[in-house]
Amino acid sequence: MNKIHAAITGIHAWVPEYILYNSELEKMVDTTDEWIVSRTGIKERHILRGEGQGTSVLGTEAVKGLLEKTGTKPEEVDMLICATVTPDMQFPATANIISHNCGIKNAFSFDLNAACSGLLYALVTASKFIQSGTHKKIIVVGADKMSSIVDYTDRATCVIFGDGAGALLMEPTTEEVGIRDSIMESDGSGMPHLHQKAGGSVRPASHETVDAREHFIYQEGQPVFKFAVTKMADVAVEIMERNNLSANDITYLVPHQANLRIIEAIARRMGLEKEKVMVNIERYGNTTSSTIPLCLWEWEKQLKKGDNIILAAFGGGFTWGSVYLKWAYDSK
Ligand code: UT7
């Protein structure tokens, strides 16, 4: 019997309409468009506005679009994983809410938290269920309303993040395409550098935690930057080497979009020219778990069956990883 591989067979993404430009941030905090663009590469980001609008709104739009685009009936989906650090609420899982909104009734749905590496963690998890033969149609959705945990008085973080969602359909194939290899890692000693101080079981919400602004992202930019560059490049180069891939063999690198300078450093270590690196950070900022699907979605029409693609991500935890896949279809 031929070996079963897990392949991405469809992709869709969604961002809210409202755009927060650097010029607007200049009025909110002590910053400049010049600083933001030169230090991060970001010009604008999309923000979900309105009362009672949570991450499931973003995820639902992405999944509904994916079902429609791929001609998949909701009842055919047998698993849905939502990668997020901004769930609608502590429980139930946002994945359950998205499934309900989309009429997905025959799936087991759960959230996965690996911060900015969440999409890769979810993709690799889903691929194992596909390869085992137990599941045939899995949706992996990365969705984050980062604006719900961003402190818009903190200039070092508020300029970076945006809201968005991206969804992938994964199915089995016996062709030599799909996920070929993965390296996933984590190191909990990174927690002090990037976390949310309150709202969990250590410091439940109280007047004190709210007054101290502890429900927002806390990030020490420089140590995170250094770790991100080193670890993401290490795994991306390792996955190239152990699959005998030279820079010439790679069609695209799809890096997590946290900072243009991080992306450029990784591409340099891999020996890749600019044209082979997907970058759209200037229009979306860091959307955490949806950066990678937002790139794949925008480049989908240029992708061809058999293209060698390397995904790489780094995030809070610390978590990081790289996936090597062969693209499974030609876009119509
Ligand atoms: O996606 C998950 C993982 N996260 C990341 O990968 C993020 C990694 N870190 C970064 O991308 C960068 O460290 C930041 C974009 C967060 C910050 O850039 P940086 O070049 O590392 O700046 P810095 O923190 O070293 O700060 C340099 C200066 C400081 O001023 P002083 O102390 O030198 O006077 C900051 O206060 O820039 C100042 N600064 C700003 N100035 C204008 C920080 N944010 C701003 C701002 N506008 N928005």
mmCIF file of N, CA, C and O in Angstrom, residues 195-267:
data_model
loop_
_atom_site.group_PDB
_atom_site.id
_atom_site.type_symbol
_atom_site.label_atom_id
_atom_site.label_comp_id
_atom_site.label_asym_id
_atom_site.label_seq_id
_atom_site.Cartn_x
_atom_site.Cartn_y
_atom_site.Cartn_z
ATOM 1 N N HIS A 195 4.987 37.442 27.481
ATOM 2 C CA HIS A 195 3.835 36.793 28.114
ATOM 3 C C HIS A 195 2.748 37.819 28.435
ATOM 4 O O HIS A 195 2.929 39.019 28.232
ATOM 5 N N GLN A 196 1.646 37.298 28.970
ATOM 6 C CA GLN A 196 0.548 38.149 29.438
ATOM 7 C C GLN A 196 0.480 37.921 30.941
ATOM 8 O O GLN A 196 0.280 36.785 31.380
ATOM 9 N N LYS A 197 0.673 38.954 31.726
ATOM 10 C CA LYS A 197 0.899 38.749 33.163
ATOM 11 C C LYS A 197 -0.332 38.260 33.935
ATOM 12 O O LYS A 197 -0.219 37.484 34.867
ATOM 13 N N ALA A 198 -1.508 38.729 33.542
ATOM 14 C CA ALA A 198 -2.690 38.391 34.346
ATOM 15 C C ALA A 198 -3.821 37.855 33.477
ATOM 16 O O ALA A 198 -3.790 37.958 32.255
ATOM 17 N N GLY A 199 -4.796 37.268 34.159
ATOM 18 C CA GLY A 199 -5.956 36.731 33.436
ATOM 19 C C GLY A 199 -5.942 35.220 33.402
ATOM 20 O O GLY A 199 -6.927 34.585 33.033
ATOM 21 N N GLY A 200 -4.827 34.625 33.838
ATOM 22 C CA GLY A 200 -4.753 33.171 33.944
ATOM 23 C C GLY A 200 -4.891 32.765 35.401
ATOM 24 O O GLY A 200 -5.291 33.565 36.245
ATOM 25 N N SER A 201 -4.544 31.502 35.713
ATOM 26 C CA SER A 201 -4.764 31.012 37.079
ATOM 27 C C SER A 201 -3.738 31.559 38.077
ATOM 28 O O SER A 201 -3.975 31.560 39.271
ATOM 29 N N VAL A 202 -2.598 32.040 37.591
ATOM 30 C CA VAL A 202 -1.593 32.599 38.507
ATOM 31 C C VAL A 202 -2.046 33.955 39.046
ATOM 32 O O VAL A 202 -1.954 34.228 40.242
ATOM 33 N N ARG A 203 -2.547 34.776 38.141
ATOM 34 C CA ARG A 203 -3.058 36.096 38.552
ATOM 35 C C ARG A 203 -4.411 36.330 37.890
ATOM 36 O O ARG A 203 -4.507 36.980 36.835
ATOM 37 N N PRO A 204 -5.452 35.760 38.516
ATOM 38 C CA PRO A 204 -6.796 35.963 37.943
ATOM 39 C C PRO A 204 -7.137 37.448 37.886
ATOM 40 O O PRO A 204 -6.573 38.247 38.628
ATOM 41 N N ALA A 205 -8.048 37.792 37.004
ATOM 42 C CA ALA A 205 -8.416 39.199 36.830
ATOM 43 C C ALA A 205 -8.920 39.803 38.137
ATOM 44 O O ALA A 205 -9.730 39.191 38.850
ATOM 45 N N SER A 206 -8.415 40.996 38.458
ATOM 46 C CA SER A 206 -8.886 41.724 39.639
ATOM 47 C C SER A 206 -8.750 43.214 39.321
ATOM 48 O O SER A 206 -8.113 43.585 38.330
ATOM 49 N N HIS A 207 -9.290 44.063 40.182
ATOM 50 C CA HIS A 207 -9.116 45.506 39.983
ATOM 51 C C HIS A 207 -7.641 45.849 39.868
ATOM 52 O O HIS A 207 -7.223 46.647 39.035
ATOM 53 N N GLU A 208 -6.850 45.190 40.745
ATOM 54 C CA GLU A 208 -5.411 45.471 40.788
ATOM 55 C C GLU A 208 -4.737 45.133 39.448
ATOM 56 O O GLU A 208 -3.956 45.920 38.927
ATOM 57 N N THR A 209 -5.068 43.966 38.885
ATOM 58 C CA THR A 209 -4.416 43.567 37.625
ATOM 59 C C THR A 209 -4.843 44.470 36.475
ATOM 60 O O THR A 209 -4.044 44.787 35.601
ATOM 61 N N VAL A 210 -6.087 44.892 36.502
ATOM 62 C CA VAL A 210 -6.564 45.790 35.437
ATOM 63 C C VAL A 210 -5.879 47.155 35.573
ATOM 64 O O VAL A 210 -5.357 47.701 34.595
ATOM 65 N N ASP A 211 -5.838 47.672 36.819
ATOM 66 C CA ASP A 211 -5.185 48.976 37.041
ATOM 67 C C ASP A 211 -3.711 48.943 36.629
ATOM 68 O O ASP A 211 -3.182 49.933 36.132
ATOM 69 N N ALA A 212 -3.075 47.792 36.821
ATOM 70 C CA ALA A 212 -1.641 47.668 36.487
ATOM 71 C C ALA A 212 -1.422 47.312 35.016
ATOM 72 O O ALA A 212 -0.293 47.037 34.607
ATOM 73 N N ARG A 213 -2.474 47.287 34.243
ATOM 74 C CA ARG A 213 -2.419 47.004 32.795
ATOM 75 C C ARG A 213 -1.748 45.654 32.511
ATOM 76 O O ARG A 213 -0.939 45.517 31.590
ATOM 77 N N GLU A 214 -2.090 44.659 33.325
ATOM 78 C CA GLU A 214 -1.428 43.356 33.211
ATOM 79 C C GLU A 214 -2.140 42.375 32.273
ATOM 80 O O GLU A 214 -1.752 41.224 32.179
ATOM 81 N N HIS A 215 -3.203 42.860 31.612
ATOM 82 C CA HIS A 215 -3.908 41.956 30.694
ATOM 83 C C HIS A 215 -3.455 42.158 29.247
ATOM 84 O O HIS A 215 -4.069 41.647 28.322
ATOM 85 N N PHE A 216 -2.381 42.902 29.101
ATOM 86 C CA PHE A 216 -1.844 43.169 27.767
ATOM 87 C C PHE A 216 -0.568 42.356 27.534
ATOM 88 O O PHE A 216 -0.027 41.755 28.461
ATOM 89 N N ILE A 217 -0.089 42.388 26.280
ATOM 90 C CA ILE A 217 1.163 41.701 25.938
ATOM 91 C C ILE A 217 2.322 42.387 26.654
ATOM 92 O O ILE A 217 2.462 43.612 26.587
ATOM 93 N N TYR A 218 3.155 41.586 27.318
ATOM 94 C CA TYR A 218 4.416 42.090 27.855
ATOM 95 C C TYR A 218 5.536 41.503 27.002
ATOM 96 O O TYR A 218 5.648 40.277 26.878
ATOM 97 N N GLN A 219 6.318 42.342 26.356
ATOM 98 C CA GLN A 219 7.401 41.828 25.511
ATOM 99 C C GLN A 219 8.694 42.612 25.716
ATOM 100 O O GLN A 219 8.684 43.839 25.689
ATOM 101 N N GLU A 220 9.786 41.871 25.916
ATOM 102 C CA GLU A 220 11.123 42.491 25.909
ATOM 103 C C GLU A 220 11.668 42.269 24.503
ATOM 104 O O GLU A 220 12.113 41.180 24.153
ATOM 105 N N GLY A 221 11.558 43.318 23.679
ATOM 106 C CA GLY A 221 11.790 43.191 22.244
ATOM 107 C C GLY A 221 13.132 42.590 21.861
ATOM 108 O O GLY A 221 13.205 41.678 21.033
ATOM 109 N N GLN A 222 14.208 43.106 22.481
ATOM 110 C CA GLN A 222 15.539 42.687 22.010
ATOM 111 C C GLN A 222 15.872 41.223 22.241
ATOM 112 O O GLN A 222 16.317 40.549 21.306
ATOM 113 N N PRO A 223 15.671 40.683 23.474
ATOM 114 C CA PRO A 223 15.957 39.243 23.641
ATOM 115 C C PRO A 223 15.083 38.369 22.735
ATOM 116 O O PRO A 223 15.545 37.372 22.185
ATOM 117 N N VAL A 224 13.817 38.789 22.548
ATOM 118 C CA VAL A 224 12.927 38.005 21.673
ATOM 119 C C VAL A 224 13.448 38.054 20.240
ATOM 120 O O VAL A 224 13.500 37.040 19.538
ATOM 121 N N PHE A 225 13.878 39.220 19.826
ATOM 122 C CA PHE A 225 14.428 39.402 18.475
ATOM 123 C C PHE A 225 15.605 38.449 18.249
ATOM 124 O O PHE A 225 15.663 37.729 17.256
ATOM 125 N N LYS A 226 16.540 38.437 19.231
ATOM 126 C CA LYS A 226 17.749 37.605 19.067
ATOM 127 C C LYS A 226 17.404 36.130 18.995
ATOM 128 O O LYS A 226 17.905 35.396 18.141
ATOM 129 N N PHE A 227 16.538 35.679 19.908
ATOM 130 C CA PHE A 227 16.113 34.270 19.898
ATOM 131 C C PHE A 227 15.436 33.933 18.581
ATOM 132 O O PHE A 227 15.679 32.883 17.997
ATOM 133 N N ALA A 228 14.543 34.828 18.127
ATOM 134 C CA ALA A 228 13.757 34.561 16.914
ATOM 135 C C ALA A 228 14.683 34.350 15.721
ATOM 136 O O ALA A 228 14.539 33.381 14.964
ATOM 137 N N VAL A 229 15.653 35.250 15.563
ATOM 138 C CA VAL A 229 16.566 35.144 14.421
ATOM 139 C C VAL A 229 17.340 33.824 14.495
ATOM 140 O O VAL A 229 17.394 33.057 13.529
ATOM 141 N N THR A 230 17.916 33.549 15.674
ATOM 142 C CA THR A 230 18.773 32.365 15.795
ATOM 143 C C THR A 230 17.971 31.078 15.611
ATOM 144 O O THR A 230 18.320 30.214 14.801
ATOM 145 N N LYS A 231 16.887 30.948 16.371
ATOM 146 C CA LYS A 231 16.164 29.667 16.398
ATOM 147 C C LYS A 231 15.442 29.382 15.086
ATOM 148 O O LYS A 231 15.436 28.251 14.589
ATOM 149 N N MET A 232 14.801 30.412 14.521
ATOM 150 C CA MET A 232 14.083 30.195 13.258
ATOM 151 C C MET A 232 15.062 29.818 12.144
ATOM 152 O O MET A 232 14.798 28.913 11.359
ATOM 153 N N ALA A 233 16.195 30.510 12.114
ATOM 154 C CA ALA A 233 17.177 30.202 11.067
ATOM 155 C C ALA A 233 17.773 28.809 11.300
ATOM 156 O O ALA A 233 17.958 28.051 10.345
ATOM 157 N N ASP A 234 18.060 28.468 12.569
ATOM 158 C CA ASP A 234 18.632 27.148 12.861
ATOM 159 C C ASP A 234 17.748 26.022 12.299
ATOM 160 O O ASP A 234 18.229 25.123 11.615
ATOM 161 N N VAL A 235 16.449 26.083 12.592
ATOM 162 C CA VAL A 235 15.582 24.978 12.156
ATOM 163 C C VAL A 235 15.329 25.011 10.647
ATOM 164 O O VAL A 235 15.221 23.957 10.017
ATOM 165 N N ALA A 236 15.259 26.216 10.083
ATOM 166 C CA ALA A 236 15.026 26.303 8.633
ATOM 167 C C ALA A 236 16.236 25.732 7.873
ATOM 168 O O ALA A 236 16.075 24.995 6.892
ATOM 169 N N VAL A 237 17.444 26.049 8.350
ATOM 170 C CA VAL A 237 18.655 25.520 7.698
ATOM 171 C C VAL A 237 18.756 24.005 7.930
ATOM 172 O O VAL A 237 19.072 23.239 7.007
ATOM 173 N N GLU A 238 18.428 23.570 9.158
ATOM 174 C CA GLU A 238 18.498 22.120 9.453
ATOM 175 C C GLU A 238 17.542 21.321 8.554
ATOM 176 O O GLU A 238 17.900 20.269 8.024
ATOM 177 N N ILE A 239 16.333 21.866 8.349
ATOM 178 C CA ILE A 239 15.360 21.126 7.540
ATOM 179 C C ILE A 239 15.799 21.093 6.069
ATOM 180 O O ILE A 239 15.583 20.108 5.364
ATOM 181 N N MET A 240 16.457 22.177 5.621
ATOM 182 C CA MET A 240 17.017 22.184 4.253
ATOM 183 C C MET A 240 18.073 21.082 4.136
ATOM 184 O O MET A 240 18.054 20.272 3.218
ATOM 185 N N GLU A 241 18.998 21.079 5.101
ATOM 186 C CA GLU A 241 20.136 20.165 5.013
ATOM 187 C C GLU A 241 19.705 18.704 5.069
ATOM 188 O O GLU A 241 20.159 17.882 4.292
ATOM 189 N N ARG A 242 18.799 18.400 6.005
ATOM 190 C CA ARG A 242 18.466 16.978 6.150
ATOM 191 C C ARG A 242 17.543 16.465 5.036
ATOM 192 O O ARG A 242 17.303 15.281 4.927
ATOM 193 N N ASN A 243 17.040 17.406 4.191
ATOM 194 C CA ASN A 243 16.273 16.978 3.017
ATOM 195 C C ASN A 243 17.043 17.235 1.717
ATOM 196 O O ASN A 243 16.444 17.213 0.626
ATOM 197 N N ASN A 244 18.347 17.480 1.880
ATOM 198 C CA ASN A 244 19.241 17.709 0.729
ATOM 199 C C ASN A 244 18.737 18.807 -0.201
ATOM 200 O O ASN A 244 18.770 18.670 -1.417
ATOM 201 N N LEU A 245 18.227 19.889 0.392
ATOM 202 C CA LEU A 245 17.719 21.002 -0.418
ATOM 203 C C LEU A 245 18.740 22.133 -0.424
ATOM 204 O O LEU A 245 19.198 22.565 0.649
ATOM 205 N N SER A 246 19.091 22.604 -1.621
ATOM 206 C CA SER A 246 19.924 23.807 -1.703
ATOM 207 C C SER A 246 18.981 24.990 -1.886
ATOM 208 O O SER A 246 17.774 24.803 -2.125
ATOM 209 N N ALA A 247 19.527 26.192 -1.800
ATOM 210 C CA ALA A 247 18.695 27.386 -1.996
ATOM 211 C C ALA A 247 17.994 27.342 -3.360
ATOM 212 O O ALA A 247 16.847 27.773 -3.497
ATOM 213 N N ASN A 248 18.673 26.780 -4.362
ATOM 214 C CA ASN A 248 18.090 26.676 -5.708
ATOM 215 C C ASN A 248 16.845 25.807 -5.745
ATOM 216 O O ASN A 248 15.953 26.003 -6.560
ATOM 217 N N ASP A 249 16.816 24.779 -4.874
ATOM 218 C CA ASP A 249 15.679 23.842 -4.872
ATOM 219 C C ASP A 249 14.421 24.445 -4.246
ATOM 220 O O ASP A 249 13.318 23.924 -4.419
ATOM 221 N N ILE A 250 14.590 25.497 -3.451
ATOM 222 C CA ILE A 250 13.455 26.044 -2.699
ATOM 223 C C ILE A 250 12.699 27.077 -3.539
ATOM 224 O O ILE A 250 13.299 28.003 -4.085
ATOM 225 N N THR A 251 11.389 26.873 -3.653
ATOM 226 C CA THR A 251 10.574 27.825 -4.409
ATOM 227 C C THR A 251 10.257 29.045 -3.533
ATOM 228 O O THR A 251 10.367 30.175 -3.983
ATOM 229 N N TYR A 252 9.826 28.780 -2.294
ATOM 230 C CA TYR A 252 9.503 29.888 -1.388
ATOM 231 C C TYR A 252 9.810 29.549 0.061
ATOM 232 O O TYR A 252 9.579 28.419 0.510
ATOM 233 N N LEU A 253 10.288 30.552 0.789
ATOM 234 C CA LEU A 253 10.299 30.519 2.253
ATOM 235 C C LEU A 253 9.067 31.293 2.702
ATOM 236 O O LEU A 253 8.816 32.399 2.200
ATOM 237 N N VAL A 254 8.290 30.712 3.617
ATOM 238 C CA VAL A 254 7.139 31.424 4.188
ATOM 239 C C VAL A 254 7.430 31.630 5.672
ATOM 240 O O VAL A 254 7.176 30.753 6.491
ATOM 241 N N PRO A 255 7.991 32.793 6.007
ATOM 242 C CA PRO A 255 8.350 33.023 7.405
ATOM 243 C C PRO A 255 7.222 33.693 8.182
ATOM 244 O O PRO A 255 6.458 34.482 7.617
ATOM 245 N N HIS A 256 7.140 33.396 9.476
ATOM 246 C CA HIS A 256 6.245 34.163 10.345
ATOM 247 C C HIS A 256 6.615 35.640 10.215
ATOM 248 O O HIS A 256 7.796 35.982 10.181
ATOM 249 N N GLN A 257 5.592 36.494 10.116
ATOM 250 C CA GLN A 257 5.833 37.920 9.869
ATOM 251 C C GLN A 257 5.827 38.680 11.199
ATOM 252 O O GLN A 257 4.794 39.186 11.628
ATOM 253 N N ALA A 258 6.997 38.731 11.852
ATOM 254 C CA ALA A 258 7.091 39.447 13.127
ATOM 255 C C ALA A 258 7.848 40.750 12.958
ATOM 256 O O ALA A 258 7.558 41.730 13.639
ATOM 257 N N ASN A 259 8.844 40.721 12.080
ATOM 258 C CA ASN A 259 9.692 41.891 11.883
ATOM 259 C C ASN A 259 10.467 41.664 10.588
ATOM 260 O O ASN A 259 11.076 40.611 10.411
ATOM 261 N N LEU A 260 10.444 42.641 9.699
ATOM 262 C CA LEU A 260 11.111 42.482 8.401
ATOM 263 C C LEU A 260 12.603 42.171 8.567
ATOM 264 O O LEU A 260 13.189 41.401 7.816
ATOM 265 N N ARG A 261 13.206 42.757 9.619
ATOM 266 C CA ARG A 261 14.642 42.518 9.831
ATOM 267 C C ARG A 261 14.899 41.057 10.220
ATOM 268 O O ARG A 261 15.918 40.476 9.862
ATOM 269 N N ILE A 262 13.978 40.451 10.963
ATOM 270 C CA ILE A 262 14.118 39.030 11.325
ATOM 271 C C ILE A 262 14.004 38.187 10.053
ATOM 272 O O ILE A 262 14.806 37.283 9.802
ATOM 273 N N ILE A 263 13.017 38.506 9.218
ATOM 274 C CA ILE A 263 12.789 37.746 7.982
ATOM 275 C C ILE A 263 14.028 37.815 7.086
ATOM 276 O O ILE A 263 14.497 36.802 6.555
ATOM 277 N N GLU A 264 14.585 39.013 6.945
ATOM 278 C CA GLU A 264 15.754 39.180 6.061
ATOM 279 C C GLU A 264 16.964 38.407 6.598
ATOM 280 O O GLU A 264 17.722 37.814 5.834
ATOM 281 N N ALA A 265 17.129 38.392 7.919
ATOM 282 C CA ALA A 265 18.272 37.669 8.508
ATOM 283 C C ALA A 265 18.140 36.166 8.245
ATOM 284 O O ALA A 265 19.127 35.478 7.943
ATOM 285 N N ILE A 266 16.936 35.649 8.341
ATOM 286 C CA ILE A 266 16.731 34.212 8.114
ATOM 287 C C ILE A 266 16.972 33.857 6.646
ATOM 288 O O ILE A 266 17.643 32.870 6.332
ATOM 289 N N ALA A 267 16.437 34.681 5.758
ATOM 290 C CA ALA A 267 16.636 34.435 4.320
ATOM 291 C C ALA A 267 18.123 34.436 3.982
ATOM 292 O O ALA A 267 18.593 33.619 3.188
#
